[in-house]
mmCIF file of C-alpha atoms and ligand atoms in Angstrom:
data_model
loop_
_atom_site.group_PDB
_atom_site.id
_atom_site.type_symbol
_atom_site.label_atom_id
_atom_site.label_comp_id
_atom_site.label_asym_id
_atom_site.label_seq_id
_atom_site.Cartn_x
_atom_site.Cartn_y
_atom_site.Cartn_z
ATOM 1 C CA VAL A 1 -23.001 -17.856 -27.398
ATOM 2 C CA PRO A 2 -22.383 -14.355 -25.999
ATOM 3 C CA HIS A 3 -19.593 -12.251 -27.462
ATOM 4 C CA ARG A 4 -16.336 -12.802 -25.543
ATOM 5 C CA VAL A 5 -13.070 -10.949 -26.130
ATOM 6 C CA HIS A 6 -9.611 -12.325 -25.399
ATOM 7 C CA ASN A 7 -9.221 -10.599 -22.052
ATOM 8 C CA PHE A 8 -5.652 -9.716 -21.041
ATOM 9 C CA ASN A 9 -6.601 -7.612 -18.022
ATOM 10 C CA ALA A 10 -4.131 -7.762 -15.135
ATOM 11 C CA GLY A 11 -6.788 -8.227 -12.456
ATOM 12 C CA PRO A 12 -9.680 -8.749 -12.157
ATOM 13 C CA SER A 13 -8.970 -11.165 -14.952
ATOM 14 C CA THR A 14 -10.559 -13.576 -17.342
ATOM 15 C CA LEU A 15 -12.246 -16.667 -15.890
ATOM 16 C CA PRO A 16 -12.814 -20.020 -17.591
ATOM 17 C CA VAL A 17 -16.125 -19.973 -19.456
ATOM 18 C CA SER A 18 -17.051 -23.289 -17.815
ATOM 19 C CA VAL A 19 -16.733 -21.637 -14.389
ATOM 20 C CA LEU A 20 -18.865 -18.653 -15.440
ATOM 21 C CA GLU A 21 -21.495 -21.001 -16.808
ATOM 22 C CA ARG A 22 -21.520 -23.028 -13.624
ATOM 23 C CA ILE A 23 -21.990 -19.849 -11.564
ATOM 24 C CA GLN A 24 -24.897 -18.961 -13.827
ATOM 25 C CA SER A 25 -26.512 -22.368 -13.546
ATOM 26 C CA GLU A 26 -26.143 -22.578 -9.755
ATOM 27 C CA LEU A 27 -26.929 -18.987 -8.889
ATOM 28 C CA LEU A 28 -30.556 -19.489 -7.889
ATOM 29 C CA ASP A 29 -30.088 -22.650 -5.869
ATOM 30 C CA PHE A 30 -26.970 -23.409 -3.817
ATOM 31 C CA ALA A 31 -26.486 -26.973 -2.573
ATOM 32 C CA GLY A 32 -30.170 -27.774 -2.958
ATOM 33 C CA LEU A 33 -31.172 -25.127 -0.422
ATOM 34 C CA GLY A 34 -33.521 -23.297 -2.757
ATOM 35 C CA ALA A 35 -31.572 -20.116 -2.029
ATOM 36 C CA SER A 36 -28.561 -18.554 -3.720
ATOM 37 C CA VAL A 37 -25.047 -18.917 -2.315
ATOM 38 C CA ILE A 38 -25.143 -15.127 -1.874
ATOM 39 C CA GLU A 39 -28.354 -15.310 0.153
ATOM 40 C CA VAL A 40 -27.455 -17.865 2.807
ATOM 41 C CA SER A 41 -25.628 -17.554 6.101
ATOM 42 C CA HIS A 42 -21.851 -17.792 6.020
ATOM 43 C CA ARG A 43 -22.350 -19.958 9.112
ATOM 44 C CA SER A 44 -24.811 -22.336 7.485
ATOM 45 C CA GLN A 45 -23.571 -25.910 7.423
ATOM 46 C CA GLU A 46 -23.504 -25.847 3.630
ATOM 47 C CA PHE A 47 -21.414 -22.697 3.401
ATOM 48 C CA MET A 48 -19.026 -23.695 6.176
ATOM 49 C CA ARG A 49 -18.454 -26.951 4.314
ATOM 50 C CA LEU A 50 -17.633 -24.928 1.211
ATOM 51 C CA VAL A 51 -15.023 -22.918 3.136
ATOM 52 C CA GLU A 52 -13.474 -26.104 4.501
ATOM 53 C CA GLU A 53 -13.378 -27.723 1.071
ATOM 54 C CA THR A 54 -11.840 -24.600 -0.449
ATOM 55 C CA ARG A 55 -9.132 -24.636 2.190
ATOM 56 C CA GLU A 56 -8.462 -28.319 1.584
ATOM 57 C CA GLN A 57 -8.238 -27.732 -2.175
ATOM 58 C CA VAL A 58 -5.592 -25.044 -1.642
ATOM 59 C CA ARG A 59 -3.727 -27.401 0.682
ATOM 60 C CA ARG A 60 -3.778 -30.247 -1.789
ATOM 61 C CA LEU A 61 -3.021 -28.262 -4.955
ATOM 62 C CA MET A 62 -0.141 -26.330 -3.372
ATOM 63 C CA ASN A 63 1.023 -29.221 -1.221
ATOM 64 C CA VAL A 64 0.846 -27.035 1.897
ATOM 65 C CA PRO A 65 2.494 -28.865 4.823
ATOM 66 C CA ALA A 66 0.721 -29.337 8.183
ATOM 67 C CA SER A 67 3.102 -26.765 9.690
ATOM 68 C CA HIS A 68 1.211 -24.026 7.797
ATOM 69 C CA ALA A 69 -2.342 -22.737 8.207
ATOM 70 C CA ILE A 70 -4.498 -21.472 5.343
ATOM 71 C CA LEU A 71 -6.537 -18.345 6.041
ATOM 72 C CA PHE A 72 -8.946 -16.208 4.037
ATOM 73 C CA CYS A 73 -8.648 -12.542 4.845
ATOM 74 C CA HIS A 74 -10.570 -9.468 3.722
ATOM 75 C CA GLY A 75 -8.985 -6.589 1.879
ATOM 76 C CA GLY A 76 -7.034 -8.030 -1.038
ATOM 77 C CA GLY A 77 -3.290 -7.741 -1.438
ATOM 78 C CA HIS A 78 -3.039 -4.257 0.005
ATOM 79 C CA MET A 79 -4.498 -5.275 3.335
ATOM 80 C CA GLN A 80 -1.677 -7.797 3.673
ATOM 81 C CA PHE A 81 0.841 -4.978 3.187
ATOM 82 C CA SER A 82 -0.284 -3.954 6.692
ATOM 83 C CA ALA A 83 -1.298 -7.356 8.089
ATOM 84 C CA VAL A 84 2.168 -8.844 7.523
ATOM 85 C CA PRO A 85 4.070 -6.266 9.614
ATOM 86 C CA LEU A 86 1.291 -6.150 12.234
ATOM 87 C CA ASN A 87 1.568 -9.920 12.713
ATOM 88 C CA LEU A 88 5.282 -10.511 12.262
ATOM 89 C CA LEU A 89 7.269 -7.457 13.385
ATOM 90 C CA GLY A 90 6.683 -8.495 17.003
ATOM 91 C CA LEU A 91 8.600 -11.746 16.473
ATOM 92 C CA LYS A 92 11.843 -9.951 17.448
ATOM 93 C CA PRO A 93 12.429 -7.084 19.862
ATOM 94 C CA ALA A 94 13.976 -4.828 17.188
ATOM 95 C CA ARG A 95 10.645 -4.783 15.295
ATOM 96 C CA LYS A 96 12.353 -4.460 11.974
ATOM 97 C CA ALA A 97 11.906 -6.122 8.614
ATOM 98 C CA LEU A 98 13.762 -6.389 5.302
ATOM 99 C CA TYR A 99 12.172 -5.702 1.909
ATOM 100 C CA VAL A 100 13.298 -6.042 -1.700
ATOM 101 C CA ASP A 101 12.099 -3.292 -4.022
ATOM 102 C CA THR A 102 11.168 -4.934 -7.312
ATOM 103 C CA GLY A 103 8.619 -2.397 -8.510
ATOM 104 C CA ASN A 104 5.431 -0.536 -7.703
ATOM 105 C CA PHE A 105 3.690 -3.140 -5.532
ATOM 106 C CA ALA A 106 6.850 -3.825 -3.549
ATOM 107 C CA LEU A 107 7.085 -0.065 -2.968
ATOM 108 C CA ARG A 108 3.494 0.032 -1.739
ATOM 109 C CA ALA A 109 4.218 -2.861 0.608
ATOM 110 C CA ILE A 110 7.251 -0.972 1.956
ATOM 111 C CA GLU A 111 5.240 2.213 2.399
ATOM 112 C CA ASP A 112 2.461 0.516 4.364
ATOM 113 C CA ALA A 113 4.853 -1.548 6.495
ATOM 114 C CA SER A 114 6.861 1.575 7.373
ATOM 115 C CA ARG A 115 3.909 2.776 9.460
ATOM 116 C CA GLN A 116 4.327 -0.219 11.766
ATOM 117 C CA GLY A 117 8.051 -0.472 12.389
ATOM 118 C CA TYR A 118 11.574 -0.095 11.071
ATOM 119 C CA ILE A 119 11.630 -1.222 7.447
ATOM 120 C CA ARG A 120 14.872 -1.550 5.491
ATOM 121 C CA THR A 121 15.019 -1.938 1.719
ATOM 122 C CA ILE A 122 18.059 -4.181 1.245
ATOM 123 C CA ALA A 123 18.028 -4.268 -2.561
ATOM 124 C CA SER A 124 16.267 -2.346 -5.309
ATOM 125 C CA GLY A 125 15.696 -2.821 -9.014
ATOM 126 C CA ARG A 126 15.352 0.914 -9.512
ATOM 127 C CA ASN A 127 18.834 1.316 -11.023
ATOM 128 C CA THR A 128 18.002 -1.037 -13.883
ATOM 129 C CA ASP A 129 14.492 0.356 -14.352
ATOM 130 C CA TYR A 130 13.113 -2.780 -12.669
ATOM 131 C CA ASP A 131 13.984 -4.999 -15.623
ATOM 132 C CA ARG A 132 15.330 -7.688 -13.264
ATOM 133 C CA ILE A 133 15.330 -8.972 -9.708
ATOM 134 C CA PRO A 134 18.261 -7.336 -7.875
ATOM 135 C CA GLU A 135 21.014 -9.382 -6.247
ATOM 136 C CA LEU A 136 20.975 -9.605 -2.447
ATOM 137 C CA GLU A 137 24.160 -9.146 -0.433
ATOM 138 C CA PRO A 138 24.402 -11.849 2.246
ATOM 139 C CA GLY A 139 25.676 -9.191 4.650
ATOM 140 C CA ASP A 140 22.340 -7.387 4.424
ATOM 141 C CA LEU A 141 20.418 -10.297 5.912
ATOM 142 C CA ASP A 142 20.303 -8.816 9.396
ATOM 143 C CA PRO A 143 19.495 -11.647 11.851
ATOM 144 C CA ASP A 144 17.573 -9.201 14.067
ATOM 145 C CA ALA A 145 14.980 -8.772 11.302
ATOM 146 C CA SER A 146 11.589 -10.383 11.837
ATOM 147 C CA TYR A 147 11.142 -11.294 8.171
ATOM 148 C CA LEU A 148 12.280 -10.739 4.574
ATOM 149 C CA HIS A 149 9.573 -9.670 2.107
ATOM 150 C CA LEU A 150 9.610 -10.513 -1.628
ATOM 151 C CA THR A 151 7.110 -9.839 -4.405
ATOM 152 C CA THR A 152 7.438 -13.152 -6.211
ATOM 153 C CA ASN A 153 5.904 -11.917 -9.494
ATOM 154 C CA ASN A 154 5.876 -8.247 -10.425
ATOM 155 C CA THR A 155 2.592 -7.707 -12.210
ATOM 156 C CA ALA A 156 3.388 -4.300 -13.698
ATOM 157 C CA MET A 157 7.040 -4.978 -14.582
ATOM 158 C CA GLY A 158 6.699 -8.491 -15.968
ATOM 159 C CA THR A 159 9.511 -9.913 -13.825
ATOM 160 C CA ARG A 160 9.603 -12.753 -11.342
ATOM 161 C CA TRP A 161 11.836 -14.450 -8.828
ATOM 162 C CA ASN A 162 13.074 -17.830 -10.070
ATOM 163 C CA ALA A 163 14.985 -18.892 -6.958
ATOM 164 C CA TRP A 164 14.305 -17.933 -3.362
ATOM 165 C CA PRO A 165 17.108 -16.327 -1.377
ATOM 166 C CA ASP A 166 18.556 -18.270 1.524
ATOM 167 C CA ALA A 167 17.694 -16.053 4.458
ATOM 168 C CA GLY A 168 18.694 -18.571 7.144
ATOM 169 C CA ALA A 169 16.371 -18.338 10.132
ATOM 170 C CA ILE A 170 14.679 -15.155 8.887
ATOM 171 C CA PRO A 171 11.193 -16.113 7.656
ATOM 172 C CA LEU A 172 10.489 -15.365 4.006
ATOM 173 C CA VAL A 173 7.251 -13.575 3.163
ATOM 174 C CA GLY A 174 6.021 -13.799 -0.434
ATOM 175 C CA ASP A 175 3.453 -11.562 -2.090
ATOM 176 C CA MET A 176 2.222 -14.117 -4.659
ATOM 177 C CA THR A 177 -0.774 -12.080 -5.771
ATOM 178 C CA SER A 178 0.012 -12.504 -9.447
ATOM 179 C CA ASP A 179 1.568 -15.975 -9.530
ATOM 180 C CA ILE A 180 -0.063 -18.092 -6.843
ATOM 181 C CA LEU A 181 -1.123 -21.476 -8.214
ATOM 182 C CA SER A 182 0.576 -20.735 -11.545
ATOM 183 C CA ARG A 183 3.743 -22.674 -10.746
ATOM 184 C CA ARG A 184 4.947 -25.109 -8.120
ATOM 185 C CA VAL A 185 6.344 -23.588 -4.935
ATOM 186 C CA GLU A 186 7.940 -25.270 -1.971
ATOM 187 C CA VAL A 187 5.638 -23.726 0.622
ATOM 188 C CA SER A 188 7.863 -24.761 3.541
ATOM 189 C CA ARG A 189 10.450 -22.219 2.329
ATOM 190 C CA PHE A 190 8.049 -19.431 3.334
ATOM 191 C CA GLY A 191 6.849 -18.102 6.658
ATOM 192 C CA VAL A 192 3.927 -16.339 4.983
ATOM 193 C CA ILE A 193 2.516 -16.453 1.457
ATOM 194 C CA TYR A 194 -0.293 -14.109 0.522
ATOM 195 C CA ALA A 195 -2.261 -13.439 -2.638
ATOM 196 C CA SER A 196 -5.409 -11.560 -3.440
ATOM 197 C CA ALA A 197 -7.808 -13.666 -5.427
ATOM 198 C CA GLN A 198 -8.699 -11.713 -8.546
ATOM 199 C CA LYS A 199 -5.870 -12.911 -10.800
ATOM 200 C CA ASN A 200 -5.227 -16.628 -10.358
ATOM 201 C CA VAL A 201 -7.783 -17.667 -7.728
ATOM 202 C CA GLY A 202 -11.017 -16.070 -8.844
ATOM 203 C CA ILE A 203 -12.532 -12.686 -8.144
ATOM 204 C CA ALA A 204 -11.855 -9.714 -5.865
ATOM 205 C CA GLY A 205 -12.738 -9.766 -2.179
ATOM 206 C CA VAL A 206 -10.290 -11.935 -0.252
ATOM 207 C CA SER A 207 -6.660 -12.883 0.051
ATOM 208 C CA VAL A 208 -5.428 -16.400 0.525
ATOM 209 C CA VAL A 209 -2.885 -16.239 3.349
ATOM 210 C CA ILE A 210 -0.676 -19.229 4.174
ATOM 211 C CA VAL A 211 1.084 -18.832 7.504
ATOM 212 C CA ARG A 212 3.584 -20.977 9.364
ATOM 213 C CA LYS A 213 1.745 -21.734 12.585
ATOM 214 C CA ASP A 214 4.646 -20.918 14.932
ATOM 215 C CA LEU A 215 4.715 -17.344 13.566
ATOM 216 C CA MET A 216 1.187 -16.659 14.828
ATOM 217 C CA GLY A 217 0.376 -15.089 18.163
ATOM 218 C CA HIS A 218 2.852 -12.206 18.036
ATOM 219 C CA ALA A 219 0.583 -9.512 16.633
ATOM 220 C CA LEU A 220 1.434 -5.960 17.688
ATOM 221 C CA PRO A 221 -0.920 -4.303 20.190
ATOM 222 C CA GLY A 222 -3.734 -2.600 18.351
ATOM 223 C CA THR A 223 -3.879 -5.123 15.506
ATOM 224 C CA PRO A 224 -7.519 -5.332 14.339
ATOM 225 C CA SER A 225 -8.961 -8.775 15.060
ATOM 226 C CA LEU A 226 -9.813 -9.231 11.374
ATOM 227 C CA LEU A 227 -6.113 -8.942 10.515
ATOM 228 C CA ASP A 228 -4.774 -11.043 13.390
ATOM 229 C CA TYR A 229 -3.612 -14.332 11.848
ATOM 230 C CA ARG A 230 -4.040 -16.273 15.095
ATOM 231 C CA GLN A 231 -7.566 -14.973 15.547
ATOM 232 C CA LEU A 232 -8.475 -15.822 11.959
ATOM 233 C CA HIS A 233 -6.966 -19.279 12.346
ATOM 234 C CA GLU A 234 -8.891 -19.940 15.561
ATOM 235 C CA ASP A 235 -12.107 -18.806 13.898
ATOM 236 C CA GLY A 236 -11.543 -20.843 10.741
ATOM 237 C CA SER A 237 -11.408 -17.471 8.905
ATOM 238 C CA LEU A 238 -15.081 -16.892 9.833
ATOM 239 C CA THR A 239 -14.412 -14.131 12.364
ATOM 240 C CA ASN A 240 -17.118 -12.106 10.645
ATOM 241 C CA THR A 241 -19.193 -12.296 7.475
ATOM 242 C CA VAL A 242 -16.798 -13.423 4.768
ATOM 243 C CA PRO A 243 -17.194 -12.408 1.093
ATOM 244 C CA THR A 244 -19.292 -15.479 0.388
ATOM 245 C CA PHE A 245 -19.514 -15.109 -3.369
ATOM 246 C CA THR A 246 -15.742 -14.715 -3.677
ATOM 247 C CA LEU A 247 -15.065 -17.900 -1.730
ATOM 248 C CA TYR A 248 -17.650 -19.773 -3.765
ATOM 249 C CA VAL A 249 -16.021 -18.683 -7.042
ATOM 250 C CA MET A 250 -12.605 -19.568 -5.625
ATOM 251 C CA LYS A 251 -13.784 -23.084 -4.948
ATOM 252 C CA LEU A 252 -15.089 -23.478 -8.510
ATOM 253 C CA LEU A 253 -11.826 -22.170 -9.888
ATOM 254 C CA LEU A 254 -9.759 -24.566 -7.777
ATOM 255 C CA GLU A 255 -11.907 -27.461 -9.008
ATOM 256 C CA TRP A 256 -11.307 -26.287 -12.557
ATOM 257 C CA LEU A 257 -7.570 -26.128 -11.889
ATOM 258 C CA ASP A 258 -7.672 -29.656 -10.543
ATOM 259 C CA ASP A 259 -9.488 -30.798 -13.699
ATOM 260 C CA GLN A 260 -6.709 -29.259 -15.804
ATOM 261 C CA GLY A 261 -4.241 -31.626 -14.136
ATOM 262 C CA GLY A 262 -3.199 -29.607 -11.079
ATOM 263 C CA LEU A 263 -0.255 -27.348 -10.547
ATOM 264 C CA GLU A 264 2.378 -29.192 -12.559
ATOM 265 C CA ALA A 265 0.193 -29.252 -15.677
ATOM 266 C CA MET A 266 -0.729 -25.605 -15.102
ATOM 267 C CA GLU A 267 2.924 -24.605 -14.769
ATOM 268 C CA GLN A 268 3.760 -26.327 -18.058
ATOM 269 C CA ALA A 269 0.787 -24.783 -19.851
ATOM 270 C CA ASN A 270 1.762 -21.348 -18.537
ATOM 271 C CA ALA A 271 5.362 -21.733 -19.724
ATOM 272 C CA ARG A 272 4.108 -22.810 -23.148
ATOM 273 C CA LYS A 273 1.756 -19.825 -23.406
ATOM 274 C CA ALA A 274 4.415 -17.321 -22.328
ATOM 275 C CA LYS A 275 6.919 -18.756 -24.808
ATOM 276 C CA LEU A 276 4.512 -18.089 -27.687
ATOM 277 C CA LEU A 277 4.775 -14.367 -26.909
ATOM 278 C CA TYR A 278 8.443 -14.240 -25.923
ATOM 279 C CA ASP A 279 9.316 -15.995 -29.201
ATOM 280 C CA VAL A 280 7.655 -13.151 -31.135
ATOM 281 C CA LEU A 281 9.467 -10.559 -28.998
ATOM 282 C CA ASP A 282 12.848 -12.247 -29.470
ATOM 283 C CA ARG A 283 12.546 -12.802 -33.193
ATOM 284 C CA GLY A 284 13.693 -9.325 -34.194
ATOM 285 C CA ALA A 285 14.243 -5.810 -32.917
ATOM 286 C CA TYR A 286 10.747 -4.441 -33.546
ATOM 287 C CA TYR A 287 9.273 -5.305 -30.180
ATOM 288 C CA ARG A 288 11.445 -5.021 -27.089
ATOM 289 C CA ALA A 289 10.726 -7.094 -23.998
ATOM 290 C CA PHE A 290 11.070 -5.071 -20.795
ATOM 291 C CA ALA A 291 12.220 -7.900 -18.597
ATOM 292 C CA HIS A 292 15.721 -9.318 -18.580
ATOM 293 C CA ARG A 293 15.651 -12.887 -19.952
ATOM 294 C CA ALA A 294 16.615 -14.496 -16.659
ATOM 295 C CA HIS A 295 13.753 -12.862 -14.770
ATOM 296 C CA ARG A 296 10.847 -12.995 -17.183
ATOM 297 C CA SER A 297 7.373 -13.615 -15.851
ATOM 298 C CA ASP A 298 5.092 -16.251 -17.364
ATOM 299 C CA MET A 299 2.076 -14.312 -16.091
ATOM 300 C CA ASN A 300 2.633 -10.734 -17.283
ATOM 301 C CA ILE A 301 4.463 -10.209 -20.570
ATOM 302 C CA THR A 302 5.600 -6.596 -20.924
ATOM 303 C CA PHE A 303 7.105 -4.921 -23.990
ATOM 304 C CA THR A 304 7.414 -1.748 -26.044
ATOM 305 C CA LEU A 305 7.122 -0.801 -29.706
ATOM 306 C CA PRO A 306 9.564 1.359 -31.704
ATOM 307 C CA ASP A 307 7.742 4.629 -30.919
ATOM 308 C CA ALA A 308 4.717 6.131 -29.190
ATOM 309 C CA ALA A 309 2.674 6.470 -32.385
ATOM 310 C CA ARG A 310 2.977 2.786 -33.206
ATOM 311 C CA LEU A 311 2.239 1.869 -29.588
ATOM 312 C CA GLU A 312 -1.040 3.809 -29.745
ATOM 313 C CA ARG A 313 -1.923 2.221 -33.075
ATOM 314 C CA PHE A 314 -1.071 -1.226 -31.728
ATOM 315 C CA LEU A 315 -3.353 -0.836 -28.708
ATOM 316 C CA ALA A 316 -6.219 0.589 -30.766
ATOM 317 C CA GLN A 317 -6.038 -2.097 -33.462
ATOM 318 C CA ALA A 318 -5.639 -4.876 -30.899
ATOM 319 C CA HIS A 319 -8.825 -3.670 -29.238
ATOM 320 C CA GLU A 320 -10.659 -3.660 -32.568
ATOM 321 C CA ASN A 321 -9.512 -7.237 -33.057
ATOM 322 C CA GLY A 322 -10.993 -8.468 -29.790
ATOM 323 C CA LEU A 323 -7.720 -8.346 -27.847
ATOM 324 C CA TYR A 324 -8.781 -6.520 -24.716
ATOM 325 C CA ALA A 325 -6.867 -4.568 -22.022
ATOM 326 C CA LEU A 326 -3.294 -4.698 -23.326
ATOM 327 C CA LYS A 327 -2.217 -1.237 -22.183
ATOM 328 C CA GLY A 328 0.709 -1.446 -19.766
ATOM 329 C CA HIS A 329 0.479 -0.370 -16.115
ATOM 330 C CA SER A 330 1.052 3.374 -15.724
ATOM 331 C CA PHE A 331 4.236 2.672 -13.706
ATOM 332 C CA ARG A 332 5.737 0.836 -16.702
ATOM 333 C CA GLY A 333 3.982 1.999 -19.892
ATOM 334 C CA GLY A 334 4.091 0.050 -23.151
ATOM 335 C CA VAL A 335 2.114 -3.154 -23.598
ATOM 336 C CA ARG A 336 1.288 -5.754 -20.979
ATOM 337 C CA ALA A 337 -0.389 -9.058 -21.708
ATOM 338 C CA SER A 338 -1.564 -10.739 -18.516
ATOM 339 C CA ILE A 339 -1.981 -14.429 -19.204
ATOM 340 C CA TYR A 340 -2.942 -16.068 -15.926
ATOM 341 C CA ASN A 341 -4.076 -19.672 -15.547
ATOM 342 C CA ALA A 342 -7.517 -19.045 -17.003
ATOM 343 C CA MET A 343 -6.269 -17.446 -20.243
ATOM 344 C CA PRO A 344 -6.673 -20.108 -22.911
ATOM 345 C CA GLU A 345 -3.800 -20.862 -25.262
ATOM 346 C CA ALA A 346 -6.056 -19.796 -28.152
ATOM 347 C CA GLY A 347 -6.126 -16.247 -26.738
ATOM 348 C CA VAL A 348 -2.346 -16.118 -26.538
ATOM 349 C CA ARG A 349 -2.036 -17.490 -30.083
ATOM 350 C CA ALA A 350 -4.435 -14.814 -31.320
ATOM 351 C CA LEU A 351 -2.234 -12.138 -29.755
ATOM 352 C CA ALA A 352 0.989 -13.656 -31.124
ATOM 353 C CA GLU A 353 -0.519 -13.697 -34.622
ATOM 354 C CA PHE A 354 -1.762 -10.135 -34.276
ATOM 355 C CA MET A 355 1.731 -9.021 -33.209
ATOM 356 C CA THR A 356 3.345 -10.702 -36.210
ATOM 357 C CA GLU A 357 0.844 -9.170 -38.603
ATOM 358 C CA PHE A 358 1.101 -5.712 -36.987
ATOM 359 C CA GLU A 359 4.892 -5.754 -37.350
ATOM 360 C CA ARG A 360 4.595 -6.733 -41.019
ATOM 361 C CA ARG A 361 2.260 -3.814 -41.733
ATOM 362 C CA ASN A 362 3.901 -1.213 -39.489
ATOM 363 C CA GLY A 363 7.580 -2.122 -39.653
HETATM 364 C C1 PLP B 1 1.941 -8.236 -6.849
HETATM 365 C C2 PLP B 1 0.739 -7.519 -6.353
HETATM 366 N N1 PLP B 1 0.607 -7.285 -5.040
HETATM 367 C C3 PLP B 1 -0.468 -6.646 -4.540
HETATM 368 C C4 PLP B 1 -1.474 -6.201 -5.353
HETATM 369 C C5 PLP B 1 -2.625 -5.476 -4.760
HETATM 370 O O1 PLP B 1 -3.740 -6.282 -4.725
HETATM 371 P P1 PLP B 1 -5.158 -5.676 -4.332
HETATM 372 O O2 PLP B 1 -5.587 -4.790 -5.457
HETATM 373 O O3 PLP B 1 -5.997 -6.896 -4.175
HETATM 374 O O4 PLP B 1 -5.006 -4.930 -3.063
HETATM 375 C C6 PLP B 1 -1.402 -6.416 -6.732
HETATM 376 C C7 PLP B 1 -2.485 -5.961 -7.609
HETATM 377 O O5 PLP B 1 -2.393 -5.921 -8.807
HETATM 378 C C8 PLP B 1 -0.261 -7.088 -7.231
HETATM 379 O O6 PLP B 1 -0.146 -7.312 -8.543
#
């Protein structure tokens, strides 16, 4: 058995060993073709079936209603920072949109959208150092806005939204890059959901984009065809050569997720894993959780130690103990443990035990 660390990287992230082994075993011969999945046409019958099955898996696991289409789009999460305004700003003549600033990725989304239209930040977590999701004022929900954008889980901060705001007729857009398929979501509450794949749905290369069908067809002039949701929908996401390997891995991962009992079982397992770490953080004053209790993420657990010297020692000793990639995002600092779907409970237990032991020796 090859050496494997407990990998807490925020993305790309750890994959189930069974999925990696299946990739290995199938790599030379895809679907009995005698050629690898990365050597065959994306328009071959076999590959197009794979894309269709992947889409159907997403639909079933997330309970996506018929009102919404499921697209696969190049360019990861960042490309959607532009694709969303390009597709949706044209829904209303004012070409404006509302954003909530909950940390670095929300800020990047705001920056990219600002190139396409009038973008208003209606609430920001900046004043509380992004330790929580800010309150929205109902008066800020301008009915002339084309959409309201949220980052449902803030990967670097370790916070998440637990209830969606009631924005009336304004479509909600959710960047679910770091929590898609980790908890149940009522998809019909959203106009658009997007997530790049390399955290909870596999490896880098595509975003899953779920779009309410009546919001398509309003793309601004000049929108590249590869970013035009209607075009992608009409082409079954095969407008050009898709990242074939990424979609293949996504399908394996969705099958794995199904085998684990689907989304409800995954949500419970994720809550259990996160609690193992939050319980250590809450036990005393040695570690301090960044996120306010009411807004804690189950995917990214962020915290500090009493001082910089002990933080450095913690990260170095964790690494020596096979606990990999725990350094916090540069925007936040401290420690971050990313524990997406594929992180086994044993990995989280190993970290919790290391934390307890480290505190005992370095208190
Ligand atoms: C919440 C969130 N949105 C967007 C992104 C950007 O994704 P990508 O690197 O695929 O562009 C990330 C990446 O970590 C993220 O965590």
